[in-house]
CSV table of C-alpha atoms and ligand atoms in Angstrom, one decimal:
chain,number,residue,atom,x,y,z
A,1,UNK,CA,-3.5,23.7,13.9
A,2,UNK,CA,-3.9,20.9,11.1
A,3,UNK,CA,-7.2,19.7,10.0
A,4,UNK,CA,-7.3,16.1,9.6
A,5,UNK,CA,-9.7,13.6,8.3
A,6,UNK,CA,-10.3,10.3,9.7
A,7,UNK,CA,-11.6,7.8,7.6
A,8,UNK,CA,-13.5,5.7,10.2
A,9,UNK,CA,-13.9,2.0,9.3
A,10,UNK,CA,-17.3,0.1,10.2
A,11,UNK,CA,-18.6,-3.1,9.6
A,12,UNK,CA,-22.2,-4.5,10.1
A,13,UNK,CA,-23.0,-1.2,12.0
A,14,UNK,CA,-20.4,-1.6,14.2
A,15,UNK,CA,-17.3,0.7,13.9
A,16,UNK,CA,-13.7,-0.5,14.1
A,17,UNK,CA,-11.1,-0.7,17.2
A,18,UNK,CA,-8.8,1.0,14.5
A,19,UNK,CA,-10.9,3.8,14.0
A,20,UNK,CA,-10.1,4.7,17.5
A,21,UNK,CA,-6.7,4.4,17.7
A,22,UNK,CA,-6.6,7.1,14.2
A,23,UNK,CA,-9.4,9.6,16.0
A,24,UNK,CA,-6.7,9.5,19.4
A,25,UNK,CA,-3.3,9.9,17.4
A,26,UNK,CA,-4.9,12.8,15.4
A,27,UNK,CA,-6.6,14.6,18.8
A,28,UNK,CA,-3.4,13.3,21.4
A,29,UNK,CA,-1.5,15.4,18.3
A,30,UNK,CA,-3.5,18.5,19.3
A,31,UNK,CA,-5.4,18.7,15.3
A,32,UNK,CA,-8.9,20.0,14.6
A,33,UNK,CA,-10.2,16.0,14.5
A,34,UNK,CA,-13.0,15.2,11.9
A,35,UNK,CA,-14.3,12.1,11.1
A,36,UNK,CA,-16.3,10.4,8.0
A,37,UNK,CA,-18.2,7.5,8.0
A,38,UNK,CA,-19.4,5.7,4.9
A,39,UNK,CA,-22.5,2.8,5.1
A,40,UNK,CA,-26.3,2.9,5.0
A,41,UNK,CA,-27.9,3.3,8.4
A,42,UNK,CA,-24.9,4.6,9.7
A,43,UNK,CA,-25.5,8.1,11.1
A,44,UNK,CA,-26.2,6.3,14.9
A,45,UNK,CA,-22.3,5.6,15.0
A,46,UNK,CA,-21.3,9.7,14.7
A,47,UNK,CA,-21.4,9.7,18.6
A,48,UNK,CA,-19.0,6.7,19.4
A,49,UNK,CA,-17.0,8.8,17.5
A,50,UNK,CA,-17.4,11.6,19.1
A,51,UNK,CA,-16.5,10.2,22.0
A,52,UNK,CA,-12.8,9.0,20.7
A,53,UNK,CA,-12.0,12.3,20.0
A,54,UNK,CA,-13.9,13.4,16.9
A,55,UNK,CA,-14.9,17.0,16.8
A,56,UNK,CA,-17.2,16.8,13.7
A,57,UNK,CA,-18.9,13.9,12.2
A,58,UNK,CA,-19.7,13.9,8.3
A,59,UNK,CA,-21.4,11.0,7.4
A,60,UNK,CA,-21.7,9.8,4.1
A,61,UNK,CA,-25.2,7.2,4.2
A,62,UNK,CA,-26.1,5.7,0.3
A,63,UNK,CA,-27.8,2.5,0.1
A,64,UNK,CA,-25.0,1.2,-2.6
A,65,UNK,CA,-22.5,1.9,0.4
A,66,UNK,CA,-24.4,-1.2,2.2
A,67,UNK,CA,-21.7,-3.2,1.5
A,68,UNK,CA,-17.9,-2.4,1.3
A,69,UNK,CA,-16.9,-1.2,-2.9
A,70,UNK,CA,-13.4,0.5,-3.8
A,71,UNK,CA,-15.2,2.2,-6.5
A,72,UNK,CA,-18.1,3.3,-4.7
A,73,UNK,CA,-15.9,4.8,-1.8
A,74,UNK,CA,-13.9,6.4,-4.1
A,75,UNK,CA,-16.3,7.8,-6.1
A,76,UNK,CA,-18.2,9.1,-2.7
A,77,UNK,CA,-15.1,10.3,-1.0
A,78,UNK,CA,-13.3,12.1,-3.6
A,79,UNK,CA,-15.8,15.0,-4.4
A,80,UNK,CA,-16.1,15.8,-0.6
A,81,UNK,CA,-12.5,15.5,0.1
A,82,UNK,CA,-11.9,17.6,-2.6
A,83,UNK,CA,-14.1,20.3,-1.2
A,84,UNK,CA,-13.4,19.9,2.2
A,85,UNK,CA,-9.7,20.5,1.9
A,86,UNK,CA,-8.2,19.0,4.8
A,87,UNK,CA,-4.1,18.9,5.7
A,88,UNK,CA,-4.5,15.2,6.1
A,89,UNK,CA,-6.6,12.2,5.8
A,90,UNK,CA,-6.4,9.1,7.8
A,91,UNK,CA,-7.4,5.7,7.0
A,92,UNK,CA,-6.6,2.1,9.1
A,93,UNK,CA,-3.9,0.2,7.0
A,94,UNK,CA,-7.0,-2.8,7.0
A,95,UNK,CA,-8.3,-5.1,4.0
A,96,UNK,CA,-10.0,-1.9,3.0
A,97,UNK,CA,-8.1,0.4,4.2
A,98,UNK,CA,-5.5,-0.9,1.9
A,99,UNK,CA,-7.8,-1.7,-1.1
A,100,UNK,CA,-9.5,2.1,-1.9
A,101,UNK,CA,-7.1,4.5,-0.2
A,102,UNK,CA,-4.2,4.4,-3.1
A,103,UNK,CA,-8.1,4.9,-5.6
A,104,UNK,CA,-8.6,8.1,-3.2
A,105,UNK,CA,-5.4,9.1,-3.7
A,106,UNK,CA,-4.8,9.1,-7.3
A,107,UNK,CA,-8.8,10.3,-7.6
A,108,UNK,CA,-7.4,13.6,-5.6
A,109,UNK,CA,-3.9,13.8,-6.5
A,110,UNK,CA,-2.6,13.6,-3.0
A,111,UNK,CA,0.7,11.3,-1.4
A,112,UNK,CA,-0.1,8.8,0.5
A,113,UNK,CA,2.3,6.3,3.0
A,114,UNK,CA,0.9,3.2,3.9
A,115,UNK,CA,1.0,0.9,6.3
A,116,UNK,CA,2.6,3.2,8.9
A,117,UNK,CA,3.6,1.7,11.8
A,118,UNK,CA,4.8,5.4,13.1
A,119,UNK,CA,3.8,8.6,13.0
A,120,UNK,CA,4.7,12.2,14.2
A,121,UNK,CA,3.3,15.4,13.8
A,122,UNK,CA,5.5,18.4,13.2
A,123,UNK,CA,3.0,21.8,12.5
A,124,UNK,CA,1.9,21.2,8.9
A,125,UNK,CA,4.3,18.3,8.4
A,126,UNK,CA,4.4,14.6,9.5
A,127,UNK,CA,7.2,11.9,9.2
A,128,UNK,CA,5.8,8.4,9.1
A,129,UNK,CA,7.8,5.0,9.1
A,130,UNK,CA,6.9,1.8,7.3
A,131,UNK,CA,8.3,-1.4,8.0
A,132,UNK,CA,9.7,-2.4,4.1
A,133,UNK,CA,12.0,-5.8,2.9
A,134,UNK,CA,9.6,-8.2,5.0
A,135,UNK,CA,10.4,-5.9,8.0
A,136,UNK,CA,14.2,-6.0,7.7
A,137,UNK,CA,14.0,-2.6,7.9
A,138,UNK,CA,11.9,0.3,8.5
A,139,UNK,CA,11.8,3.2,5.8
A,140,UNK,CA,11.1,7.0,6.9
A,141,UNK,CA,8.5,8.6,4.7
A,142,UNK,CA,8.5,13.0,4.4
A,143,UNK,CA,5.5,14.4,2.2
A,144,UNK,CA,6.7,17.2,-0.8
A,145,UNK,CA,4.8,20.3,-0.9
A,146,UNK,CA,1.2,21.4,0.5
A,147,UNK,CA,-1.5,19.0,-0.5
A,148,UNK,CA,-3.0,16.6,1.3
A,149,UNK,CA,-1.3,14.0,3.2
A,150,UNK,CA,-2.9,10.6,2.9
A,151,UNK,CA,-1.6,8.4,5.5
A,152,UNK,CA,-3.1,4.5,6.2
A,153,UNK,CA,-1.7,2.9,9.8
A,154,UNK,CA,-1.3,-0.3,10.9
A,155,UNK,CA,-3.8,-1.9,13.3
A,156,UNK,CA,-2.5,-1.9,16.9
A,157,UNK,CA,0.7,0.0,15.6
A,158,UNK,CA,-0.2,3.0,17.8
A,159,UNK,CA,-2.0,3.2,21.2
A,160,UNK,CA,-5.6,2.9,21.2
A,161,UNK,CA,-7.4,5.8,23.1
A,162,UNK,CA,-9.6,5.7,25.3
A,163,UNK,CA,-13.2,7.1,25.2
A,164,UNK,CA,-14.9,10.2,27.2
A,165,UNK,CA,-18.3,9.7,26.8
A,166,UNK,CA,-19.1,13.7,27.8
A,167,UNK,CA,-17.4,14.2,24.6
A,168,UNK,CA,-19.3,15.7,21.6
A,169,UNK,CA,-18.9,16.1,18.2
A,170,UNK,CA,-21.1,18.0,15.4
A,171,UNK,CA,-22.8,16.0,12.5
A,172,UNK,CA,-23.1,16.8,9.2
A,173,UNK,CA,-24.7,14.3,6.4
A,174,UNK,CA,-23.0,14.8,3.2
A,175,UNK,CA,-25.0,14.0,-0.2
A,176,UNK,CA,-23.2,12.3,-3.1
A,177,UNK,CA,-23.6,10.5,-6.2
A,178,UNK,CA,-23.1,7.5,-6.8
A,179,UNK,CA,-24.3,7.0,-10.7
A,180,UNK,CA,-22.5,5.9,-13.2
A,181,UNK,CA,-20.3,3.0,-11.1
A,182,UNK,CA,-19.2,0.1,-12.9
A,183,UNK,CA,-19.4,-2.1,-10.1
A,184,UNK,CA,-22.2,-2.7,-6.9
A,185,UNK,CA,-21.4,-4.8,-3.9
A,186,UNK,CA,-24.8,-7.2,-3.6
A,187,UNK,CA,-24.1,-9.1,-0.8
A,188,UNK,CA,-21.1,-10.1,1.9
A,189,UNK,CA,-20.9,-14.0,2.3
A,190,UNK,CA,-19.2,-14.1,5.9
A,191,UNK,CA,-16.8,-16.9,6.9
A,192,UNK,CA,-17.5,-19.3,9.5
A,193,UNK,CA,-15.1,-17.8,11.7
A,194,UNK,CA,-16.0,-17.2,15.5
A,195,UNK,CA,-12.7,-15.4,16.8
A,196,UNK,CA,-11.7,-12.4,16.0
A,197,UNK,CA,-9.4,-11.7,12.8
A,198,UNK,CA,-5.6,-12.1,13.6
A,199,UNK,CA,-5.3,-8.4,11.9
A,200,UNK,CA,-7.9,-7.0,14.5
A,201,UNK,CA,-7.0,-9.5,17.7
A,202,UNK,CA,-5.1,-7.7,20.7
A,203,UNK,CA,-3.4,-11.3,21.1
A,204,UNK,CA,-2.8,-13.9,18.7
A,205,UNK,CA,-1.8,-17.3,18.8
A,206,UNK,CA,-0.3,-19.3,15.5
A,207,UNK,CA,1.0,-22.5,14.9
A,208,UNK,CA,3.1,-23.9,12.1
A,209,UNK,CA,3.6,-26.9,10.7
A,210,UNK,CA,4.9,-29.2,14.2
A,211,UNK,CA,1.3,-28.9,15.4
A,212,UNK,CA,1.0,-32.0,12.7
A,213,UNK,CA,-3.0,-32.2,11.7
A,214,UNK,CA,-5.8,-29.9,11.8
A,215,UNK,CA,-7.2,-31.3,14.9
A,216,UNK,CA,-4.6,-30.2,17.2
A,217,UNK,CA,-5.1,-27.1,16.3
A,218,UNK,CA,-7.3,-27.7,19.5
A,219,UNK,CA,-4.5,-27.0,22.0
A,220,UNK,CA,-3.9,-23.2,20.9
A,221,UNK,CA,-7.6,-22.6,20.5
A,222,UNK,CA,-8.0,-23.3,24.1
A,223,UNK,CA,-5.3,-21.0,24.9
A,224,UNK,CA,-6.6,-18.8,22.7
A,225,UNK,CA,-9.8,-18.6,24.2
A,226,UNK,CA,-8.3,-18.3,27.7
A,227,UNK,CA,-7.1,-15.1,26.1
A,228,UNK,CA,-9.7,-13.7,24.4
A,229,UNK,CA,-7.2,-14.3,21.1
A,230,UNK,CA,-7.0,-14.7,17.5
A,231,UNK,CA,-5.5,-18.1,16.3
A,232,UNK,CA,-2.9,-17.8,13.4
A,233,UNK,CA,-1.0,-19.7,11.0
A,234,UNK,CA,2.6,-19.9,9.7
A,235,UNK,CA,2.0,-21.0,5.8
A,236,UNK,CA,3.7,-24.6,5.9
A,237,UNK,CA,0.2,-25.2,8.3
A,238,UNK,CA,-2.0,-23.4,5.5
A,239,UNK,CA,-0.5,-25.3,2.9
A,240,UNK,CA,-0.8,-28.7,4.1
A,241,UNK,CA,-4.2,-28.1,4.6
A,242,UNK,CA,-4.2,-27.3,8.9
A,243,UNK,CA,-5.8,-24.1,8.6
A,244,UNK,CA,-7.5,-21.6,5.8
A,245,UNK,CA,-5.6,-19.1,4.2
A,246,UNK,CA,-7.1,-16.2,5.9
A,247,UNK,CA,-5.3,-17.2,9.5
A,248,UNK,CA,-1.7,-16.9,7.8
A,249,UNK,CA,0.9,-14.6,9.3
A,250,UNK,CA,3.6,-13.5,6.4
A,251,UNK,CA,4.6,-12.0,3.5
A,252,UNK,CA,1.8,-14.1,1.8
A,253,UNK,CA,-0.7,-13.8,4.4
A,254,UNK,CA,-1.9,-11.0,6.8
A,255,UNK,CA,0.4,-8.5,8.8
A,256,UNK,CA,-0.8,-8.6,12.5
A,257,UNK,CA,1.1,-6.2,15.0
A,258,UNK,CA,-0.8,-7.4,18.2
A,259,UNK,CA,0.3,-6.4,21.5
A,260,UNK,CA,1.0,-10.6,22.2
A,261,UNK,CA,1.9,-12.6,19.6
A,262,UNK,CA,2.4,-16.5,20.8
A,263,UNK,CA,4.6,-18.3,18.3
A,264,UNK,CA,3.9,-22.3,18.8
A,265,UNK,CA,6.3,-24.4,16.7
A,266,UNK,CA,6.6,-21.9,14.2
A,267,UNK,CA,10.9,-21.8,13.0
A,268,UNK,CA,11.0,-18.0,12.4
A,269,UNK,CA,11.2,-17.8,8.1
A,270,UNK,CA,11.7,-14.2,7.3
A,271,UNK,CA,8.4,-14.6,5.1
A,272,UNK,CA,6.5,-15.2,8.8
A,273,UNK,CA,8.4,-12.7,10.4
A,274,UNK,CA,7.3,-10.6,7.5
A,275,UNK,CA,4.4,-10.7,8.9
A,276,UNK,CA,4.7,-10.3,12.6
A,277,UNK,CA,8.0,-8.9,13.8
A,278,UNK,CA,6.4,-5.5,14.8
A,279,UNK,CA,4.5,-7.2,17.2
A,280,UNK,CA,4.9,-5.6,20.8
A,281,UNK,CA,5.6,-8.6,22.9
A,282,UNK,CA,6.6,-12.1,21.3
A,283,UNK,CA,6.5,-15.0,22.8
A,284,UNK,CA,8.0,-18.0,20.8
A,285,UNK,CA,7.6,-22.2,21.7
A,286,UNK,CA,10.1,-24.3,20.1
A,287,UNK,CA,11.8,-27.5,20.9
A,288,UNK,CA,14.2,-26.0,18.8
A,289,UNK,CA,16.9,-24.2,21.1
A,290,UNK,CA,18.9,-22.4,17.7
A,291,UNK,CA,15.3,-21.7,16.1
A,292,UNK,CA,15.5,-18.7,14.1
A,293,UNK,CA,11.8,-17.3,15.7
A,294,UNK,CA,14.0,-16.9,19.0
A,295,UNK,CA,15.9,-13.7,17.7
A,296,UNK,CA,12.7,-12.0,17.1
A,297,UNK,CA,11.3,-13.0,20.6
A,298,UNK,CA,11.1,-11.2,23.7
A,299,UNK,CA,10.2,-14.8,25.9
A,300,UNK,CA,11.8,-17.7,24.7
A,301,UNK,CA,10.1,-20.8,25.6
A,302,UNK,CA,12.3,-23.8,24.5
A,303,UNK,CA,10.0,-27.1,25.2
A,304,UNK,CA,7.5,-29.2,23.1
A,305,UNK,CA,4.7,-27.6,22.4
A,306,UNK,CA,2.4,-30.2,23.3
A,307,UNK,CA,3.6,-30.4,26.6
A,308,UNK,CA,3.9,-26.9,27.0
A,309,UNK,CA,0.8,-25.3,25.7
A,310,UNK,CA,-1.9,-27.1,27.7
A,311,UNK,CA,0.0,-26.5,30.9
A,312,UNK,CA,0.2,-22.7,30.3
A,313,UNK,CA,-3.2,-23.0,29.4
A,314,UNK,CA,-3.9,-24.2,32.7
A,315,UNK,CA,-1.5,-21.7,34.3
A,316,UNK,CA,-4.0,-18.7,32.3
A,317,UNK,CA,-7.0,-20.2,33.3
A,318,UNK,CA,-6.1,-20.4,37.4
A,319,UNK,CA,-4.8,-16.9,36.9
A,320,UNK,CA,-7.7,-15.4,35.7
A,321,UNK,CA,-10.0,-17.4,38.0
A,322,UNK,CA,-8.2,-15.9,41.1
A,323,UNK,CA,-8.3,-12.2,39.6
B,401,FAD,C1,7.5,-16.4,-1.6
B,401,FAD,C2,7.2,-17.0,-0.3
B,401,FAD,C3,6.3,-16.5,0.5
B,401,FAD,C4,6.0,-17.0,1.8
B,401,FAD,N1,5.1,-16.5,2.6
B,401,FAD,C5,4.9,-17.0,3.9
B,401,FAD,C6,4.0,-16.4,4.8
B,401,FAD,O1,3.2,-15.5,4.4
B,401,FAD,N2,3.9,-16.9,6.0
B,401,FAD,C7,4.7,-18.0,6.4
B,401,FAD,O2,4.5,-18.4,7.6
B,401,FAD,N3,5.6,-18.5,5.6
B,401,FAD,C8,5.7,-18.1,4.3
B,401,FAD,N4,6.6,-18.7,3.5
B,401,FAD,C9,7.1,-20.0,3.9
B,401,FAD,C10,8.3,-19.8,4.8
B,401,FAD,O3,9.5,-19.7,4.1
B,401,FAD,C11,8.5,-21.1,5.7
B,401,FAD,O4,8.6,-22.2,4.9
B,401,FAD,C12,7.3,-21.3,6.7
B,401,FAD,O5,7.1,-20.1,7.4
B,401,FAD,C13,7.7,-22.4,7.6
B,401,FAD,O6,6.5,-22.7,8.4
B,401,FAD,P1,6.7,-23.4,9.9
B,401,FAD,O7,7.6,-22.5,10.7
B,401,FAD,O8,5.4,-23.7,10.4
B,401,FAD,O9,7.4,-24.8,9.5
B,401,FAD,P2,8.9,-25.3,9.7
B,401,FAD,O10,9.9,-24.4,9.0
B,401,FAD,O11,8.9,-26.7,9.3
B,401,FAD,O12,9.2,-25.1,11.2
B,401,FAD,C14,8.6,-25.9,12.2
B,401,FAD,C15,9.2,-25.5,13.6
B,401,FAD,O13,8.5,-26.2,14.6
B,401,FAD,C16,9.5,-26.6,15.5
B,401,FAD,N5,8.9,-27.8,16.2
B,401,FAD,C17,8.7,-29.1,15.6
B,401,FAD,N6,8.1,-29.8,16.5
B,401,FAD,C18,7.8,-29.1,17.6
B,401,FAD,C19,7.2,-29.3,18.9
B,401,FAD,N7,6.6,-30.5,19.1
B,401,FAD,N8,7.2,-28.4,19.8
B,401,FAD,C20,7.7,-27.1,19.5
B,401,FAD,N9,8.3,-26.9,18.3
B,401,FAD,C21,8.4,-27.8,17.4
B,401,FAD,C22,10.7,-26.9,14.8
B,401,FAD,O14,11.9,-26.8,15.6
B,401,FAD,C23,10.7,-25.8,13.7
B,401,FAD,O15,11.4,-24.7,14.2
B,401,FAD,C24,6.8,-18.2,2.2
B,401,FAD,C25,7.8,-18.7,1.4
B,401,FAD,C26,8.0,-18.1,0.2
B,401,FAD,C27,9.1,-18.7,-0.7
């Protein structure tokens, strides 16, 4: 049995939908599951993880880990990773995810694959796979030798698991030091944004450049409310001013691999697809019957999108009402 190492993710006190899906690939593998969690004020949040499938909690609580620092994790997770010597360490392929794991992995000297959109356990090895070329294809990832495996996955890339709240876990706190950092984290300025982030969403909704002016942004908000969804963006929408940057889809922007992901006038550029391809179900509107986004899309919706949209939106609202 492998020992692995989750690197749960929590923001504002409240831990990350990712965190979950890493604690049930790691347990649903059959490994001895541990997690860590990093904040200040955080040691309430070793039972939710518990629950998901952690069988030991270490948690790492520093008043300079209030806020979010590559440095700072680094610095705090490299002695204790060093000591605790696990066969891997998991991390969410997320804004942060992304930023300090390659620091953690040069700090320790282990390999790491990113932004893994598959994984399977083998004993004391793992394959992973990782979409590369803007998705065109999909590159299969073995680890040399014995060290540690660092591995960061893509949000909604795997199944999320589901909790069992007679699960326990032990807790340990872990004491570092941070002195000596060259950089503090003094305060998080938060955006205005009300919906979830299209990296985190379950379903998202974007819109490219037909939908003409900010304002009409309107009609895939509704539906996007109606489903409890993220609203996207390809980047002609970003760039003429329609949405800010941190809604767009692509090579430029975020990679979203949501279970839905509603295309609305967007033609299909392999720099959005880049971003969006490994989505499990697309859905594409375009008045466009040869759009390119059509090849990628597992419902093809060939209409205009202004007609469309509210009248599915309609369709979503009577649905759920009768439910
Ligand atoms: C280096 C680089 C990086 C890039 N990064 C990104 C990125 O991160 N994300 C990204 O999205 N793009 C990116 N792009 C830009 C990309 O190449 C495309 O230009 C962009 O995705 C096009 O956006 P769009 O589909 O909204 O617009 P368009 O290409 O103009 O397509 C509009 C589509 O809407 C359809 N349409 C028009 N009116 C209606 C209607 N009423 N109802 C329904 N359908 C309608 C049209 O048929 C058309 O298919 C990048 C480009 C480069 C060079």
């Amino acid at each position: 049995m492998s020992r692995v190492i989750v690197i749960a993710e929590q923001r504002d006190g409240r831990l990350k939908k990712t965190s979950f899906e890493l604690l049930g690939l790691s347990s649903s593998a059959g490994h001895e599951t541990h997690a860590v969690i990093l904040g200040h004020g955080v040691e309430n949040l070793a039972t939710e993880l518990a629950h998901y499938g952690a069988d030991k909690v270490y948690v790492i609580d520093h008043e300079t880990l209030n806020y979010y620092n590559a440095e700072a994790y680094t610095q705090a997770l490299s002695g204790f990773l060093l000591s605790e010597k696990p066969d891997y360490i998991l991390a969410s392929h997320t804004p942060t995810g992304r930023d300090f794991m390659p620091h953690l992995a040069a700090k320790i000297d282990a390999g790491l694959a990113s932004d893994c959109t598959k994984v399977e356990f083998d004993g004391n090895q793992v394959k992973a796979w990782r979409p590369v070329y803007s998705g065109k294809a999909v590159a299969e990832v073995e680890f040399l030798g014995d060290g540690v495996k660092m591995l960061t996955i893509r949000p909604n890339a795997i199944g999320a698991a589901q909790p069992d709240p007679s699960k326990t876990g032990s807790v340990e706190k872990i004491e570092v030091s941070l002195d000596g950092l060259k950089t503090k984290t003094t305060e998080l300025m938060k955006g205005s944004a009300v919906r979830p982030d299209v990296t985190e969403a379950t379903t998202v909704v974007s819109g490219g450049r037909s939908l003409k002016n900010a304002d009409n942004f309107k009609y895939l908000e509704d539906l996007a409310d109606q489903l409890n969804a993220a609203v996207g963006a390809s980047r002609a929408a970003v760039d003429a001013g329609y949405r800010p940057h941190q809604d767009q889809v692509g090579q430029t922007g975020k990679v979203v691999s949501p279970q839905l992901y509603i295309a609305c006038g967007i033609s299909g550029a392999i720099q959005h697809l880049a971003g969006m391809r490994t989505s499990k179900t697309i859905v594409a509107v375009n008045s466009d019957p040869d759009a390119p986004i059509f090849q990628v899309a597992d419902y093809s919706v060939t209409a205009d999108l202004f007609e469309f949209i509210p009248v599915f939106t309609e369709e979503v609202k009577k649905l759920k009402e009768s439910l």
